[in-house]
C-alpha cells in the first residue's frame, strides 16, 4: 500500500466548477502536509501548506483531519489555468533533517 | 528566490554507461534530495543528504549512489545505467527538510 494515496483522475470539469481532491496517508508520524501543483513537463511547485484548522488561499481551501489521516483540497470557480496535476504531500522530520513523501498526483483538466 | 539548477534538461545514455546527474543550489540549504518520477508511480525518493558528506537512502536506492562533497552540490550517479532507469529525475533542496524547491528536472533515456 502506498504511504500517500490519491485518486489519479483525470478530473475533467467545466470552467467555473468546484472540484475536490482527497488524499489519505498511512503513517501517523507524519508532521506536515502540503499540496503541490505540477504543470505538464515541469517541476512540482508548492501550492499551499495544510493545517489542522483548515486554511484558504483565494479560491483554494485545504483541510486536514489527523484522526482520519485525510487531506483535502477544494478549488472553487475553476479556471483554465488550474489545469495541472495536484500532488498530496506529507512530511516527516527525523535525524537532522526531514523528507517529503508524495502521492502519485491527481490530474485536473478544466475545459471551456 | 532559491535556485536549484540541474545540469542537463535531456540526456540520452547507453546501457552500461556510468551517468552523473548534477544538482546545484544557491541558498546554503542543508538538505538536498534526488527523486525520480514515473507515470503512475509519482515521485519516489532515491537518496537525500542533510549535510556535506552525509547521505541517506530513500525508498529506491538500488542502482544509484550519490556524492555531496560541497554543500551546494549533490550528484546522483548511475553506476551502470539500465533501461529501467529511464525516467525524469528531480533534484530538490530545502532549509528545513520540508519546504522544497525543485530543479527543472533531467529527462534521462537509457538505450
mmCIF file with all atom_site columns, N, CA and C in Angstrom, chain B residues 21-95:
data_model
loop_
_atom_site.group_PDB
_atom_site.id
_atom_site.type_symbol
_atom_site.label_atom_id
_atom_site.label_alt_id
_atom_site.label_comp_id
_atom_site.label_asym_id
_atom_site.label_entity_id
_atom_site.label_seq_id
_atom_site.pdbx_PDB_ins_code
_atom_site.Cartn_x
_atom_site.Cartn_y
_atom_site.Cartn_z
_atom_site.occupancy
_atom_site.B_iso_or_equiv
_atom_site.pdbx_formal_charge
_atom_site.auth_seq_id
_atom_site.auth_comp_id
_atom_site.auth_asym_id
_atom_site.auth_atom_id
_atom_site.pdbx_PDB_model_num
ATOM 1   N N  . UNK B 1 21 ? 24.396 12.856 -12.751 1.00 0.00 ? 21 UNK B N  1
ATOM 2   C CA . UNK B 1 21 ? 23.414 13.935 -12.798 1.00 0.00 ? 21 UNK B CA 1
ATOM 3   C C  . UNK B 1 21 ? 23.789 14.930 -11.700 1.00 0.00 ? 21 UNK B C  1
ATOM 4   N N  . UNK B 1 22 ? 23.959 16.182 -12.133 1.00 0.00 ? 22 UNK B N  1
ATOM 5   C CA . UNK B 1 22 ? 24.445 17.194 -11.189 1.00 0.00 ? 22 UNK B CA 1
ATOM 6   C C  . UNK B 1 22 ? 23.325 18.134 -10.771 1.00 0.00 ? 22 UNK B C  1
ATOM 7   N N  . UNK B 1 23 ? 23.384 18.570 -9.523  1.00 0.00 ? 23 UNK B N  1
ATOM 8   C CA . UNK B 1 23 ? 22.395 19.499 -8.996  1.00 0.00 ? 23 UNK B CA 1
ATOM 9   C C  . UNK B 1 23 ? 23.118 20.514 -8.106  1.00 0.00 ? 23 UNK B C  1
ATOM 10  N N  . UNK B 1 24 ? 22.837 21.773 -8.341  1.00 0.00 ? 24 UNK B N  1
ATOM 11  C CA . UNK B 1 24 ? 23.467 22.846 -7.562  1.00 0.00 ? 24 UNK B CA 1
ATOM 12  C C  . UNK B 1 24 ? 22.394 23.782 -7.047  1.00 0.00 ? 24 UNK B C  1
ATOM 13  N N  . UNK B 1 25 ? 22.497 24.156 -5.758  1.00 0.00 ? 25 UNK B N  1
ATOM 14  C CA . UNK B 1 25 ? 21.559 25.141 -5.190  1.00 0.00 ? 25 UNK B CA 1
ATOM 15  C C  . UNK B 1 25 ? 22.359 26.321 -4.639  1.00 0.00 ? 25 UNK B C  1
ATOM 16  N N  . UNK B 1 26 ? 21.710 27.478 -4.631  1.00 0.00 ? 26 UNK B N  1
ATOM 17  C CA . UNK B 1 26 ? 22.442 28.703 -4.336  1.00 0.00 ? 26 UNK B CA 1
ATOM 18  C C  . UNK B 1 26 ? 22.026 29.372 -3.024  1.00 0.00 ? 26 UNK B C  1
ATOM 19  N N  . UNK B 1 27 ? 21.323 28.618 -2.140  1.00 0.00 ? 27 UNK B N  1
ATOM 20  C CA . UNK B 1 27 ? 20.826 29.264 -0.930  1.00 0.00 ? 27 UNK B CA 1
ATOM 21  C C  . UNK B 1 27 ? 21.343 28.639 0.359   1.00 0.00 ? 27 UNK B C  1
ATOM 22  N N  . UNK B 1 28 ? 22.432 27.942 0.298   1.00 0.00 ? 28 UNK B N  1
ATOM 23  C CA . UNK B 1 28 ? 23.064 27.428 1.513   1.00 0.00 ? 28 UNK B CA 1
ATOM 24  C C  . UNK B 1 28 ? 22.155 26.452 2.283   1.00 0.00 ? 28 UNK B C  1
ATOM 25  N N  . UNK B 1 29 ? 21.332 25.720 1.553   1.00 0.00 ? 29 UNK B N  1
ATOM 26  C CA . UNK B 1 29 ? 20.443 24.749 2.196   1.00 0.00 ? 29 UNK B CA 1
ATOM 27  C C  . UNK B 1 29 ? 21.210 23.512 2.631   1.00 0.00 ? 29 UNK B C  1
ATOM 28  N N  . UNK B 1 30 ? 20.859 23.012 3.834   1.00 0.00 ? 30 UNK B N  1
ATOM 29  C CA . UNK B 1 30 ? 21.496 21.781 4.312   1.00 0.00 ? 30 UNK B CA 1
ATOM 30  C C  . UNK B 1 30 ? 20.969 20.541 3.586   1.00 0.00 ? 30 UNK B C  1
ATOM 31  N N  . UNK B 1 31 ? 19.665 20.538 3.323   1.00 0.00 ? 31 UNK B N  1
ATOM 32  C CA . UNK B 1 31 ? 19.004 19.323 2.822   1.00 0.00 ? 31 UNK B CA 1
ATOM 33  C C  . UNK B 1 31 ? 18.889 19.331 1.305   1.00 0.00 ? 31 UNK B C  1
ATOM 34  N N  . UNK B 1 32 ? 19.297 18.228 0.711   1.00 0.00 ? 32 UNK B N  1
ATOM 35  C CA . UNK B 1 32 ? 19.123 18.062 -0.736  1.00 0.00 ? 32 UNK B CA 1
ATOM 36  C C  . UNK B 1 32 ? 18.629 16.653 -1.018  1.00 0.00 ? 32 UNK B C  1
ATOM 37  N N  . UNK B 1 33 ? 17.892 16.512 -2.122  1.00 0.00 ? 33 UNK B N  1
ATOM 38  C CA . UNK B 1 33 ? 17.154 15.284 -2.399  1.00 0.00 ? 33 UNK B CA 1
ATOM 39  C C  . UNK B 1 33 ? 17.228 14.951 -3.889  1.00 0.00 ? 33 UNK B C  1
ATOM 40  N N  . UNK B 1 34 ? 17.194 13.656 -4.164  1.00 0.00 ? 34 UNK B N  1
ATOM 41  C CA . UNK B 1 34 ? 17.003 13.179 -5.535  1.00 0.00 ? 34 UNK B CA 1
ATOM 42  C C  . UNK B 1 34 ? 15.769 12.280 -5.580  1.00 0.00 ? 34 UNK B C  1
ATOM 43  N N  . UNK B 1 35 ? 14.859 12.613 -6.500  1.00 0.00 ? 35 UNK B N  1
ATOM 44  C CA . UNK B 1 35 ? 13.664 11.819 -6.759  1.00 0.00 ? 35 UNK B CA 1
ATOM 45  C C  . UNK B 1 35 ? 13.684 11.389 -8.234  1.00 0.00 ? 35 UNK B C  1
ATOM 46  N N  . UNK B 1 36 ? 12.976 10.312 -8.500  1.00 0.00 ? 36 UNK B N  1
ATOM 47  C CA . UNK B 1 36 ? 12.614 10.023 -9.883  1.00 0.00 ? 36 UNK B CA 1
ATOM 48  C C  . UNK B 1 36 ? 11.096 9.998  -9.987  1.00 0.00 ? 36 UNK B C  1
ATOM 49  N N  . UNK B 1 37 ? 10.603 10.381 -11.149 1.00 0.00 ? 37 UNK B N  1
ATOM 50  C CA . UNK B 1 37 ? 9.157  10.442 -11.356 1.00 0.00 ? 37 UNK B CA 1
ATOM 51  C C  . UNK B 1 37 ? 8.788  9.646  -12.583 1.00 0.00 ? 37 UNK B C  1
ATOM 52  N N  . UNK B 1 38 ? 7.879  8.705  -12.391 1.00 0.00 ? 38 UNK B N  1
ATOM 53  C CA . UNK B 1 38 ? 7.427  7.849  -13.478 1.00 0.00 ? 38 UNK B CA 1
ATOM 54  C C  . UNK B 1 38 ? 5.904  7.848  -13.517 1.00 0.00 ? 38 UNK B C  1
ATOM 55  N N  . UNK B 1 39 ? 5.306  7.751  -14.713 1.00 0.00 ? 39 UNK B N  1
ATOM 56  C CA . UNK B 1 39 ? 3.843  7.746  -14.816 1.00 0.00 ? 39 UNK B CA 1
ATOM 57  C C  . UNK B 1 39 ? 3.226  6.647  -13.960 1.00 0.00 ? 39 UNK B C  1
ATOM 58  N N  . UNK B 1 40 ? 2.202  7.028  -13.206 1.00 0.00 ? 40 UNK B N  1
ATOM 59  C CA . UNK B 1 40 ? 1.501  6.055  -12.374 1.00 0.00 ? 40 UNK B CA 1
ATOM 60  C C  . UNK B 1 40 ? 2.184  5.750  -11.059 1.00 0.00 ? 40 UNK B C  1
ATOM 61  N N  . UNK B 1 41 ? 3.428  6.166  -10.910 1.00 0.00 ? 41 UNK B N  1
ATOM 62  C CA . UNK B 1 41 ? 4.172  5.865  -9.672  1.00 0.00 ? 41 UNK B CA 1
ATOM 63  C C  . UNK B 1 41 ? 4.470  7.119  -8.864  1.00 0.00 ? 41 UNK B C  1
ATOM 64  N N  . UNK B 1 42 ? 4.356  8.282  -9.486  1.00 0.00 ? 42 UNK B N  1
ATOM 65  C CA . UNK B 1 42 ? 4.615  9.513  -8.755  1.00 0.00 ? 42 UNK B CA 1
ATOM 66  C C  . UNK B 1 42 ? 6.101  9.728  -8.508  1.00 0.00 ? 42 UNK B C  1
ATOM 67  N N  . UNK B 1 43 ? 6.405  10.581 -7.547  1.00 0.00 ? 43 UNK B N  1
ATOM 68  C CA . UNK B 1 43 ? 7.788  10.859 -7.184  1.00 0.00 ? 43 UNK B CA 1
ATOM 69  C C  . UNK B 1 43 ? 8.246  9.862  -6.134  1.00 0.00 ? 43 UNK B C  1
ATOM 70  N N  . UNK B 1 44 ? 9.388  9.262  -6.362  1.00 0.00 ? 44 UNK B N  1
ATOM 71  C CA . UNK B 1 44 ? 9.947  8.310  -5.417  1.00 0.00 ? 44 UNK B CA 1
ATOM 72  C C  . UNK B 1 44 ? 11.349 8.771  -5.029  1.00 0.00 ? 44 UNK B C  1
ATOM 73  N N  . UNK B 1 45 ? 11.607 8.742  -3.737  1.00 0.00 ? 45 UNK B N  1
ATOM 74  C CA . UNK B 1 45 ? 12.858 9.266  -3.196  1.00 0.00 ? 45 UNK B CA 1
ATOM 75  C C  . UNK B 1 45 ? 13.978 8.247  -3.389  1.00 0.00 ? 45 UNK B C  1
ATOM 76  N N  . UNK B 1 46 ? 15.077 8.697  -3.999  1.00 0.00 ? 46 UNK B N  1
ATOM 77  C CA . UNK B 1 46 ? 16.206 7.810  -4.255  1.00 0.00 ? 46 UNK B CA 1
ATOM 78  C C  . UNK B 1 46 ? 17.236 7.922  -3.123  1.00 0.00 ? 46 UNK B C  1
ATOM 79  N N  . UNK B 1 47 ? 17.728 9.127  -2.923  1.00 0.00 ? 47 UNK B N  1
ATOM 80  C CA . UNK B 1 47 ? 18.693 9.428  -1.866  1.00 0.00 ? 47 UNK B CA 1
ATOM 81  C C  . UNK B 1 47 ? 18.459 10.849 -1.393  1.00 0.00 ? 47 UNK B C  1
ATOM 82  N N  . UNK B 1 48 ? 18.874 11.128 -0.169  1.00 0.00 ? 48 UNK B N  1
ATOM 83  C CA . UNK B 1 48 ? 18.897 12.504 0.291   1.00 0.00 ? 48 UNK B CA 1
ATOM 84  C C  . UNK B 1 48 ? 20.098 12.720 1.199   1.00 0.00 ? 48 UNK B C  1
ATOM 85  N N  . UNK B 1 49 ? 20.348 14.001 1.463   1.00 0.00 ? 49 UNK B N  1
ATOM 86  C CA . UNK B 1 49 ? 21.529 14.366 2.244   1.00 0.00 ? 49 UNK B CA 1
ATOM 87  C C  . UNK B 1 49 ? 21.172 15.556 3.105   1.00 0.00 ? 49 UNK B C  1
ATOM 88  N N  . UNK B 1 50 ? 21.521 15.505 4.385   1.00 0.00 ? 50 UNK B N  1
ATOM 89  C CA . UNK B 1 50 ? 21.226 16.625 5.276   1.00 0.00 ? 50 UNK B CA 1
ATOM 90  C C  . UNK B 1 50 ? 22.470 17.393 5.684   1.00 0.00 ? 50 UNK B C  1
ATOM 91  N N  . UNK B 1 51 ? 23.605 17.019 5.083   1.00 0.00 ? 51 UNK B N  1
ATOM 92  C CA . UNK B 1 51 ? 24.825 17.771 5.360   1.00 0.00 ? 51 UNK B CA 1
ATOM 93  C C  . UNK B 1 51 ? 25.900 17.302 4.383   1.00 0.00 ? 51 UNK B C  1
ATOM 94  N N  . UNK B 1 52 ? 26.966 18.081 4.311   1.00 0.00 ? 52 UNK B N  1
ATOM 95  C CA . UNK B 1 52 ? 28.083 17.691 3.447   1.00 0.00 ? 52 UNK B CA 1
ATOM 96  C C  . UNK B 1 52 ? 28.597 16.326 3.886   1.00 0.00 ? 52 UNK B C  1
ATOM 97  N N  . UNK B 1 53 ? 28.851 15.493 2.911   1.00 0.00 ? 53 UNK B N  1
ATOM 98  C CA . UNK B 1 53 ? 29.378 14.137 3.092   1.00 0.00 ? 53 UNK B CA 1
ATOM 99  C C  . UNK B 1 53 ? 28.407 13.201 3.803   1.00 0.00 ? 53 UNK B C  1
ATOM 100 N N  . UNK B 1 54 ? 27.211 13.667 4.106   1.00 0.00 ? 54 UNK B N  1
ATOM 101 C CA . UNK B 1 54 ? 26.212 12.786 4.710   1.00 0.00 ? 54 UNK B CA 1
ATOM 102 C C  . UNK B 1 54 ? 25.217 12.375 3.633   1.00 0.00 ? 54 UNK B C  1
ATOM 103 N N  . UNK B 1 55 ? 24.782 11.133 3.692   1.00 0.00 ? 55 UNK B N  1
ATOM 104 C CA . UNK B 1 55 ? 23.765 10.676 2.746   1.00 0.00 ? 55 UNK B CA 1
ATOM 105 C C  . UNK B 1 55 ? 22.886 9.639  3.416   1.00 0.00 ? 55 UNK B C  1
ATOM 106 N N  . UNK B 1 56 ? 21.650 9.585  2.973   1.00 0.00 ? 56 UNK B N  1
ATOM 107 C CA . UNK B 1 56 ? 20.686 8.616  3.492   1.00 0.00 ? 56 UNK B CA 1
ATOM 108 C C  . UNK B 1 56 ? 19.970 7.975  2.312   1.00 0.00 ? 56 UNK B C  1
ATOM 109 N N  . UNK B 1 57 ? 19.734 6.685  2.396   1.00 0.00 ? 57 UNK B N  1
ATOM 110 C CA . UNK B 1 57 ? 18.969 6.012  1.345   1.00 0.00 ? 57 UNK B CA 1
ATOM 111 C C  . UNK B 1 57 ? 17.507 6.414  1.442   1.00 0.00 ? 57 UNK B C  1
ATOM 112 N N  . UNK B 1 58 ? 16.924 6.576  0.280   1.00 0.00 ? 58 UNK B N  1
ATOM 113 C CA . UNK B 1 58 ? 15.491 6.792  0.223   1.00 0.00 ? 58 UNK B CA 1
ATOM 114 C C  . UNK B 1 58 ? 14.775 5.471  0.031   1.00 0.00 ? 58 UNK B C  1
ATOM 115 N N  . UNK B 1 59 ? 13.696 5.498  -0.744  1.00 0.00 ? 59 UNK B N  1
ATOM 116 C CA . UNK B 1 59 ? 12.881 4.298  -0.935  1.00 0.00 ? 59 UNK B CA 1
ATOM 117 C C  . UNK B 1 59 ? 13.390 3.379  -2.045  1.00 0.00 ? 59 UNK B C  1
ATOM 118 N N  . UNK B 1 60 ? 14.135 3.935  -3.001  1.00 0.00 ? 60 UNK B N  1
ATOM 119 C CA . UNK B 1 60 ? 14.585 3.129  -4.147  1.00 0.00 ? 60 UNK B CA 1
ATOM 120 C C  . UNK B 1 60 ? 16.048 3.416  -4.477  1.00 0.00 ? 60 UNK B C  1
ATOM 121 N N  . UNK B 1 61 ? 16.981 3.128  -3.571  1.00 0.00 ? 61 UNK B N  1
ATOM 122 C CA . UNK B 1 61 ? 18.383 3.477  -3.826  1.00 0.00 ? 61 UNK B CA 1
ATOM 123 C C  . UNK B 1 61 ? 19.139 2.508  -4.745  1.00 0.00 ? 61 UNK B C  1
ATOM 124 N N  . UNK B 1 62 ? 18.541 1.359  -5.002  1.00 0.00 ? 62 UNK B N  1
ATOM 125 C CA . UNK B 1 62 ? 19.294 0.319  -5.740  1.00 0.00 ? 62 UNK B CA 1
ATOM 126 C C  . UNK B 1 62 ? 19.676 0.815  -7.130  1.00 0.00 ? 62 UNK B C  1
ATOM 127 N N  . UNK B 1 63 ? 20.946 0.646  -7.462  1.00 0.00 ? 63 UNK B N  1
ATOM 128 C CA . UNK B 1 63 ? 21.445 1.038  -8.774  1.00 0.00 ? 63 UNK B CA 1
ATOM 129 C C  . UNK B 1 63 ? 21.945 2.474  -8.834  1.00 0.00 ? 63 UNK B C  1
ATOM 130 N N  . UNK B 1 64 ? 21.826 3.180  -7.686  1.00 0.00 ? 64 UNK B N  1
ATOM 131 C CA . UNK B 1 64 ? 22.236 4.584  -7.617  1.00 0.00 ? 64 UNK B CA 1
ATOM 132 C C  . UNK B 1 64 ? 23.221 4.795  -6.473  1.00 0.00 ? 64 UNK B C  1
ATOM 133 N N  . UNK B 1 65 ? 24.033 5.821  -6.603  1.00 0.00 ? 65 UNK B N  1
ATOM 134 C CA . UNK B 1 65 ? 24.811 6.321  -5.488  1.00 0.00 ? 65 UNK B CA 1
ATOM 135 C C  . UNK B 1 65 ? 24.813 7.839  -5.584  1.00 0.00 ? 65 UNK B C  1
ATOM 136 N N  . UNK B 1 66 ? 25.302 8.494  -4.533  1.00 0.00 ? 66 UNK B N  1
ATOM 137 C CA . UNK B 1 66 ? 25.301 9.958  -4.505  1.00 0.00 ? 66 UNK B CA 1
ATOM 138 C C  . UNK B 1 66 ? 26.619 10.456 -3.944  1.00 0.00 ? 66 UNK B C  1
ATOM 139 N N  . UNK B 1 67 ? 26.854 11.736 -4.191  1.00 0.00 ? 67 UNK B N  1
ATOM 140 C CA . UNK B 1 67 ? 28.051 12.382 -3.682  1.00 0.00 ? 67 UNK B CA 1
ATOM 141 C C  . UNK B 1 67 ? 27.694 13.790 -3.258  1.00 0.00 ? 67 UNK B C  1
ATOM 142 N N  . UNK B 1 68 ? 28.140 14.158 -2.057  1.00 0.00 ? 68 UNK B N  1
ATOM 143 C CA . UNK B 1 68 ? 27.942 15.550 -1.601  1.00 0.00 ? 68 UNK B CA 1
ATOM 144 C C  . UNK B 1 68 ? 29.236 16.018 -0.944  1.00 0.00 ? 68 UNK B C  1
ATOM 145 N N  . UNK B 1 69 ? 30.121 16.501 -1.780  1.00 0.00 ? 69 UNK B N  1
ATOM 146 C CA . UNK B 1 69 ? 31.418 16.993 -1.319  1.00 0.00 ? 69 UNK B CA 1
ATOM 147 C C  . UNK B 1 69 ? 31.359 18.450 -0.885  1.00 0.00 ? 69 UNK B C  1
ATOM 148 N N  . UNK B 1 70 ? 30.437 19.199 -1.473  1.00 0.00 ? 70 UNK B N  1
ATOM 149 C CA . UNK B 1 70 ? 30.237 20.610 -1.107  1.00 0.00 ? 70 UNK B CA 1
ATOM 150 C C  . UNK B 1 70 ? 28.753 20.818 -0.818  1.00 0.00 ? 70 UNK B C  1
ATOM 151 N N  . UNK B 1 71 ? 28.468 21.771 0.028   1.00 0.00 ? 71 UNK B N  1
ATOM 152 C CA . UNK B 1 71 ? 27.095 21.983 0.482   1.00 0.00 ? 71 UNK B CA 1
ATOM 153 C C  . UNK B 1 71 ? 26.152 22.262 -0.676  1.00 0.00 ? 71 UNK B C  1
ATOM 154 N N  . UNK B 1 72 ? 26.617 23.007 -1.662  1.00 0.00 ? 72 UNK B N  1
ATOM 155 C CA . UNK B 1 72 ? 25.728 23.449 -2.714  1.00 0.00 ? 72 UNK B CA 1
ATOM 156 C C  . UNK B 1 72 ? 25.510 22.406 -3.812  1.00 0.00 ? 72 UNK B C  1
ATOM 157 N N  . UNK B 1 73 ? 26.254 21.333 -3.813  1.00 0.00 ? 73 UNK B N  1
ATOM 158 C CA . UNK B 1 73 ? 26.203 20.397 -4.940  1.00 0.00 ? 73 UNK B CA 1
ATOM 159 C C  . UNK B 1 73 ? 25.889 18.976 -4.475  1.00 0.00 ? 73 UNK B C  1
ATOM 160 N N  . UNK B 1 74 ? 24.919 18.366 -5.155  1.00 0.00 ? 74 UNK B N  1
ATOM 161 C CA . UNK B 1 74 ? 24.501 16.998 -4.800  1.00 0.00 ? 74 UNK B CA 1
ATOM 162 C C  . UNK B 1 74 ? 24.405 16.226 -6.101  1.00 0.00 ? 74 UNK B C  1
ATOM 163 N N  . UNK B 1 75 ? 25.238 15.222 -6.260  1.00 0.00 ? 75 UNK B N  1
ATOM 164 C CA . UNK B 1 75 ? 25.318 14.481 -7.515  1.00 0.00 ? 75 UNK B CA 1
ATOM 165 C C  . UNK B 1 75 ? 24.694 13.108 -7.372  1.00 0.00 ? 75 UNK B C  1
ATOM 166 N N  . UNK B 1 76 ? 23.954 12.729 -8.379  1.00 0.00 ? 76 UNK B N  1
ATOM 167 C CA . UNK B 1 76 ? 23.380 11.381 -8.453  1.00 0.00 ? 76 UNK B CA 1
ATOM 168 C C  . UNK B 1 76 ? 24.158 10.604 -9.497  1.00 0.00 ? 76 UNK B C  1
ATOM 169 N N  . UNK B 1 77 ? 24.567 9.388  -9.134  1.00 0.00 ? 77 UNK B N  1
ATOM 170 C CA . UNK B 1 77 ? 25.397 8.569  -10.015 1.00 0.00 ? 77 UNK B CA 1
ATOM 171 C C  . UNK B 1 77 ? 24.682 7.264  -10.317 1.00 0.00 ? 77 UNK B C  1
ATOM 172 N N  . UNK B 1 78 ? 24.569 6.973  -11.586 1.00 0.00 ? 78 UNK B N  1
ATOM 173 C CA . UNK B 1 78 ? 24.072 5.666  -12.024 1.00 0.00 ? 78 UNK B CA 1
ATOM 174 C C  . UNK B 1 78 ? 25.320 4.876  -12.412 1.00 0.00 ? 78 UNK B C  1
ATOM 175 N N  . UNK B 1 79 ? 25.660 3.891  -11.605 1.00 0.00 ? 79 UNK B N  1
ATOM 176 C CA . UNK B 1 79 ? 26.931 3.187  -11.775 1.00 0.00 ? 79 UNK B CA 1
ATOM 177 C C  . UNK B 1 79 ? 27.017 2.464  -13.122 1.00 0.00 ? 79 UNK B C  1
ATOM 178 N N  . UNK B 1 80 ? 25.922 1.853  -13.520 1.00 0.00 ? 80 UNK B N  1
ATOM 179 C CA . UNK B 1 80 ? 25.866 1.139  -14.801 1.00 0.00 ? 80 UNK B CA 1
ATOM 180 C C  . UNK B 1 80 ? 24.422 1.262  -15.294 1.00 0.00 ? 80 UNK B C  1
ATOM 181 N N  . UNK B 1 81 ? 24.202 2.261  -16.117 1.00 0.00 ? 81 UNK B N  1
ATOM 182 C CA . UNK B 1 81 ? 22.827 2.610  -16.493 1.00 0.00 ? 81 UNK B CA 1
ATOM 183 C C  . UNK B 1 81 ? 22.104 1.425  -17.139 1.00 0.00 ? 81 UNK B C  1
ATOM 184 N N  . UNK B 1 82 ? 20.822 1.306  -16.773 1.00 0.00 ? 82 UNK B N  1
ATOM 185 C CA . UNK B 1 82 ? 19.991 0.263  -17.381 1.00 0.00 ? 82 UNK B CA 1
ATOM 186 C C  . UNK B 1 82 ? 18.712 0.909  -17.914 1.00 0.00 ? 82 UNK B C  1
ATOM 187 N N  . UNK B 1 83 ? 18.034 0.212  -18.805 1.00 0.00 ? 83 UNK B N  1
ATOM 188 C CA . UNK B 1 83 ? 16.850 0.799  -19.445 1.00 0.00 ? 83 UNK B CA 1
ATOM 189 C C  . UNK B 1 83 ? 15.755 1.104  -18.438 1.00 0.00 ? 83 UNK B C  1
ATOM 190 N N  . UNK B 1 84 ? 15.696 0.357  -17.326 1.00 0.00 ? 84 UNK B N  1
ATOM 191 C CA . UNK B 1 84 ? 14.656 0.649  -16.327 1.00 0.00 ? 84 UNK B CA 1
ATOM 192 C C  . UNK B 1 84 ? 14.975 1.890  -15.497 1.00 0.00 ? 84 UNK B C  1
ATOM 193 N N  . UNK B 1 85 ? 16.093 2.515  -15.766 1.00 0.00 ? 85 UNK B N  1
ATOM 194 C CA . UNK B 1 85 ? 16.400 3.793  -15.129 1.00 0.00 ? 85 UNK B CA 1
ATOM 195 C C  . UNK B 1 85 ? 16.032 4.984  -16.019 1.00 0.00 ? 85 UNK B C  1
ATOM 196 N N  . UNK B 1 86 ? 15.427 4.700  -17.154 1.00 0.00 ? 86 UNK B N  1
ATOM 197 C CA . UNK B 1 86 ? 14.854 5.770  -17.980 1.00 0.00 ? 86 UNK B CA 1
ATOM 198 C C  . UNK B 1 86 ? 13.740 6.419  -17.184 1.00 0.00 ? 86 UNK B C  1
ATOM 199 N N  . UNK B 1 87 ? 13.844 7.733  -16.956 1.00 0.00 ? 87 UNK B N  1
ATOM 200 C CA . UNK B 1 87 ? 12.896 8.394  -16.078 1.00 0.00 ? 87 UNK B CA 1
ATOM 201 C C  . UNK B 1 87 ? 13.166 9.894  -16.082 1.00 0.00 ? 87 UNK B C  1
ATOM 202 N N  . UNK B 1 88 ? 12.269 10.630 -15.388 1.00 0.00 ? 88 UNK B N  1
ATOM 203 C CA . UNK B 1 88 ? 12.510 12.035 -15.079 1.00 0.00 ? 88 UNK B CA 1
ATOM 204 C C  . UNK B 1 88 ? 13.143 12.090 -13.692 1.00 0.00 ? 88 UNK B C  1
ATOM 205 N N  . UNK B 1 89 ? 14.293 12.741 -13.577 1.00 0.00 ? 89 UNK B N  1
ATOM 206 C CA . UNK B 1 89 ? 14.993 12.863 -12.297 1.00 0.00 ? 89 UNK B CA 1
ATOM 207 C C  . UNK B 1 89 ? 14.872 14.307 -11.802 1.00 0.00 ? 89 UNK B C  1
ATOM 208 N N  . UNK B 1 90 ? 14.414 14.429 -10.567 1.00 0.00 ? 90 UNK B N  1
ATOM 209 C CA . UNK B 1 90 ? 14.190 15.753 -9.983  1.00 0.00 ? 90 UNK B CA 1
ATOM 210 C C  . UNK B 1 90 ? 15.043 15.910 -8.733  1.00 0.00 ? 90 UNK B C  1
ATOM 211 N N  . UNK B 1 91 ? 15.780 17.009 -8.690  1.00 0.00 ? 91 UNK B N  1
ATOM 212 C CA . UNK B 1 91 ? 16.565 17.368 -7.520  1.00 0.00 ? 91 UNK B CA 1
ATOM 213 C C  . UNK B 1 91 ? 15.804 18.432 -6.746  1.00 0.00 ? 91 UNK B C  1
ATOM 214 N N  . UNK B 1 92 ? 15.909 18.419 -5.430  1.00 0.00 ? 92 UNK B N  1
ATOM 215 C CA . UNK B 1 92 ? 15.272 19.455 -4.613  1.00 0.00 ? 92 UNK B CA 1
ATOM 216 C C  . UNK B 1 92 ? 16.193 19.841 -3.473  1.00 0.00 ? 92 UNK B C  1
ATOM 217 N N  . UNK B 1 93 ? 16.017 21.046 -2.983  1.00 0.00 ? 93 UNK B N  1
ATOM 218 C CA . UNK B 1 93 ? 16.767 21.459 -1.798  1.00 0.00 ? 93 UNK B CA 1
ATOM 219 C C  . UNK B 1 93 ? 15.811 22.118 -0.818  1.00 0.00 ? 93 UNK B C  1
ATOM 220 N N  . UNK B 1 94 ? 16.227 22.131 0.448   1.00 0.00 ? 94 UNK B N  1
ATOM 221 C CA . UNK B 1 94 ? 15.360 22.662 1.491   1.00 0.00 ? 94 UNK B CA 1
ATOM 222 C C  . UNK B 1 94 ? 16.199 23.069 2.693   1.00 0.00 ? 94 UNK B C  1
ATOM 223 N N  . UNK B 1 95 ? 15.765 24.140 3.350   1.00 0.00 ? 95 UNK B N  1
ATOM 224 C CA . UNK B 1 95 ? 16.452 24.545 4.571   1.00 0.00 ? 95 UNK B CA 1
ATOM 225 C C  . UNK B 1 95 ? 16.099 23.616 5.723   1.00 0.00 ? 95 UNK B C  1
#
